[in-house]
Amino acid sequence: MNSNNRQFNLSRRNSLKFVAGAIGTGILAARAGAELAAPEPVIAQNNVTPDQALQMLIDGNQRFVNAMRQNPNQDFTRITQVAPSQAPFAAILGCADSRFPAEILFDRGFGDIFVCRVAGNVATPEEIGSLEFGTLVLGAKVVMVVGHENCGAVKAAIEGGVLPGEIGSLTDAIKPAVESSKNQAGDKVANAVKANIRLQANRLKASPVINQLIQEGKLKIVGGYYDLDTAAVEIIPMAWMV
């Protein structure tokens, strides 16, 4: 075999390998997309009611505050149980603040709570989509929107001004709450934080997916105010606008 034929055969063999690899990659990508679009049914169906799910969060927080933690579902047995699938009983939209570790504060473990955290606990399209997935697909029965004492994002929204990068997108999402609470008596930051909890809860409730679950009695949305000094989460009254 001369050198030209040898080079042609090698080039042809490499091309076939490339095509086969590309086909294989395409199949894997399609399979991954299908798994995201149609996740496997959960193994352990979540049969609690929305009221029961909320009470489980309240009870867990009270255990933590009273130094009576049970640390449920935090061992390796639980890890193997939920590895194939998940059925969280609750979902939380909370602040990204490092002082708000949701599973610890509510005394829960692996697979119990579907948590979305973002500065200012704002309901962005991505957060709303995530919580639609956590409720409609995974079966969480309660969504708690949790704001906290002395929230830096809320303070920045109150102070105003130009902020670098994308930080301003967070404060812009909070400003309507600041405006609605500015004439209230008392601590203006605490008032704005609570108004922001209600604002973001209303944005979640405006989701057709989430609203339908609420109408069917399969889900409820509540607001929680987290006290950094005591670790207690206070359930605050809501004012629904949608």
XYZ file of C-alpha atoms in Angstrom:
242
model
C 0.000 0.000 0.000
C 1.504 3.350 -1.025
C 1.616 6.394 1.262
C -1.306 8.123 -0.475
C -3.625 5.134 0.039
C -2.474 4.760 3.660
C -3.243 8.439 4.348
C -6.673 8.098 2.692
C -7.563 5.041 4.797
C -6.442 6.729 8.015
C -8.398 9.871 7.157
C -11.506 7.806 6.314
C -11.209 5.844 9.582
C -10.852 9.033 11.629
C -13.882 10.548 9.872
C -15.994 7.506 10.713
C -14.877 7.739 14.347
C -15.825 11.414 14.415
C -19.272 10.761 12.922
C -19.915 7.904 15.333
C -18.863 10.072 18.264
C -21.083 12.922 17.129
C -24.071 10.576 16.789
C -23.395 9.161 20.237
C -23.153 12.629 21.743
C -26.436 13.587 20.089
C -28.172 10.520 21.500
C -26.895 11.289 25.003
C -28.000 14.903 24.728
C -31.455 13.869 23.519
C -31.754 11.356 26.350
C -30.721 13.972 28.927
C -33.269 16.395 27.508
C -35.997 13.784 27.685
C -35.173 13.039 31.318
C -35.444 16.734 32.202
C -38.704 17.115 30.304
C -40.271 13.972 31.773
C -38.660 13.111 35.130
C -39.185 9.676 36.586
C -42.088 9.371 39.018
C -41.036 9.797 42.608
C -40.646 6.644 44.674
C -42.143 7.936 47.917
C -45.335 9.812 47.119
C -45.956 12.859 49.291
C -49.356 12.388 50.917
C -49.347 15.228 53.452
C -51.825 18.089 53.149
C -50.738 21.730 52.724
C -51.684 22.455 56.348
C -49.738 19.434 57.581
C -46.708 20.443 55.514
C -46.774 23.941 56.994
C -47.067 22.545 60.506
C -44.040 20.332 59.881
C -41.992 23.432 59.044
C -43.299 25.304 62.088
C -42.601 22.357 64.386
C -39.087 21.960 63.029
C -38.263 25.606 63.579
C -39.606 25.449 67.124
C -37.409 22.431 67.835
C -34.380 24.326 66.563
C -35.166 27.458 68.591
C -35.724 25.379 71.743
C -32.512 23.363 71.265
C -34.523 20.153 70.784
C -33.377 19.232 67.283
C -34.189 15.731 66.051
C -31.970 15.959 62.939
C -34.324 13.802 60.845
C -33.308 12.297 57.504
C -29.674 13.337 57.826
C -27.894 9.976 57.710
C -26.504 7.890 54.854
C -29.554 5.635 54.868
C -31.660 8.628 53.895
C -29.154 9.595 51.206
C -29.556 6.214 49.520
C -33.340 6.358 49.890
C -33.705 9.637 48.018
C -30.895 9.163 45.501
C -33.230 7.683 42.825
C -35.895 10.397 43.186
C -37.320 13.033 45.499
C -40.672 14.005 47.024
C -40.111 17.099 49.186
C -43.092 18.026 51.351
C -42.291 21.761 51.281
C -40.574 24.383 49.154
C -38.897 27.588 50.269
C -38.049 30.790 48.468
C -35.472 32.317 50.774
C -32.675 34.836 50.794
C -29.182 33.805 49.738
C -27.881 35.279 53.003
C -25.365 32.903 54.586
C -27.216 33.160 57.890
C -30.293 31.416 56.498
C -29.517 27.668 56.155
C -33.085 26.486 55.611
C -32.752 22.768 56.394
C -30.967 23.511 59.668
C -33.446 26.169 60.806
C -36.421 23.929 60.072
C -34.729 20.801 61.468
C -35.122 18.751 58.297
C -32.866 16.600 56.147
C -32.148 15.226 52.692
C -35.115 15.261 50.333
C -37.463 17.135 52.688
C -37.399 20.712 51.399
C -37.046 22.068 47.870
C -35.049 25.266 48.439
C -34.565 28.252 46.133
C -32.305 30.986 47.481
C -31.582 34.374 45.929
C -30.616 37.727 47.445
C -33.749 39.503 48.643
C -35.802 36.297 48.160
C -37.085 37.779 44.890
C -39.323 35.746 42.601
C -37.401 35.928 39.324
C -38.641 33.923 36.306
C -36.011 31.302 37.115
C -37.111 31.043 40.743
C -40.776 30.867 39.729
C -40.020 28.133 37.198
C -38.044 26.200 39.786
C -40.908 26.394 42.283
C -43.406 25.386 39.607
C -41.275 22.279 39.147
C -40.967 21.711 42.894
C -44.719 21.847 43.396
C -46.297 20.515 40.205
C -43.761 17.781 39.463
C -42.172 16.954 42.819
C -45.292 17.485 44.909
C -44.320 20.053 47.555
C -47.506 21.052 49.377
C -46.473 24.418 50.812
C -44.265 27.229 49.537
C -42.890 29.522 52.223
C -41.408 32.832 51.115
C -38.903 33.748 53.821
C -37.390 37.183 54.342
C -35.148 38.055 57.250
C -34.218 40.760 59.696
C -31.791 43.412 58.386
C -31.807 42.083 54.829
C -28.989 43.741 52.915
C -30.829 43.606 49.581
C -33.861 45.355 51.080
C -31.619 47.985 52.703
C -29.983 48.623 49.328
C -33.416 49.046 47.733
C -34.345 51.571 50.438
C -31.113 53.550 50.016
C -31.356 53.584 46.213
C -28.545 54.731 43.963
C -26.647 53.068 41.124
C -25.310 49.595 41.841
C -22.646 47.686 39.876
C -23.276 44.723 37.618
C -26.613 42.957 37.955
C -27.130 43.840 41.625
C -29.562 46.547 40.560
C -31.904 43.932 39.072
C -32.463 42.587 42.591
C -33.160 45.954 44.180
C -35.450 46.892 41.292
C -37.544 43.817 42.099
C -37.805 44.933 45.738
C -38.522 48.660 45.222
C -42.334 48.240 44.925
C -42.323 46.745 48.431
C -40.240 49.623 49.741
C -42.669 52.105 48.199
C -45.751 50.360 49.598
C -44.353 50.285 53.150
C -42.661 53.694 53.424
C -45.484 55.347 55.368
C -45.940 52.551 57.903
C -45.087 53.139 61.549
C -42.165 51.282 63.088
C -38.872 50.002 61.732
C -38.733 50.845 58.029
C -36.383 47.978 57.158
C -38.516 45.372 58.927
C -41.641 46.835 57.315
C -40.038 46.712 53.868
C -38.809 43.149 54.401
C -42.330 41.994 55.282
C -43.826 43.941 52.390
C -41.281 42.292 50.099
C -42.261 38.841 51.380
C -45.871 39.592 50.432
C -44.842 41.071 47.068
C -42.804 38.023 46.064
C -45.518 35.648 47.309
C -47.994 37.449 45.071
C -45.644 37.065 42.127
C -45.544 33.337 42.776
C -49.307 33.178 43.105
C -49.638 34.871 39.709
C -48.083 31.804 38.093
C -50.878 29.846 36.348
C -49.203 26.596 37.385
C -48.952 27.508 41.064
C -52.335 29.231 41.165
C -54.035 26.144 39.733
C -52.525 23.969 42.465
C -53.789 26.435 45.070
C -57.285 26.410 43.575
C -57.297 22.615 43.676
C -56.346 22.617 47.366
C -53.008 20.925 46.655
C -50.784 23.836 47.666
C -50.615 26.908 49.852
C -48.239 29.865 49.899
C -47.248 31.499 53.176
C -44.795 34.163 54.278
C -42.169 33.831 56.984
C -40.042 36.488 58.711
C -36.762 35.134 60.072
C -35.282 36.754 63.171
C -31.484 36.593 62.996
C -31.156 37.005 66.766
C -33.494 34.209 67.868
C -33.622 31.943 64.777
C -37.428 32.005 65.016
C -39.522 32.167 61.844
C -42.711 34.178 62.296
C -45.605 33.430 59.952
C -46.846 36.785 58.696
C -50.353 37.592 57.422
C -50.611 37.822 53.665
C -52.378 40.385 51.466
C -53.220 38.730 48.173
C -53.393 40.989 45.135
C -53.966 38.370 42.435
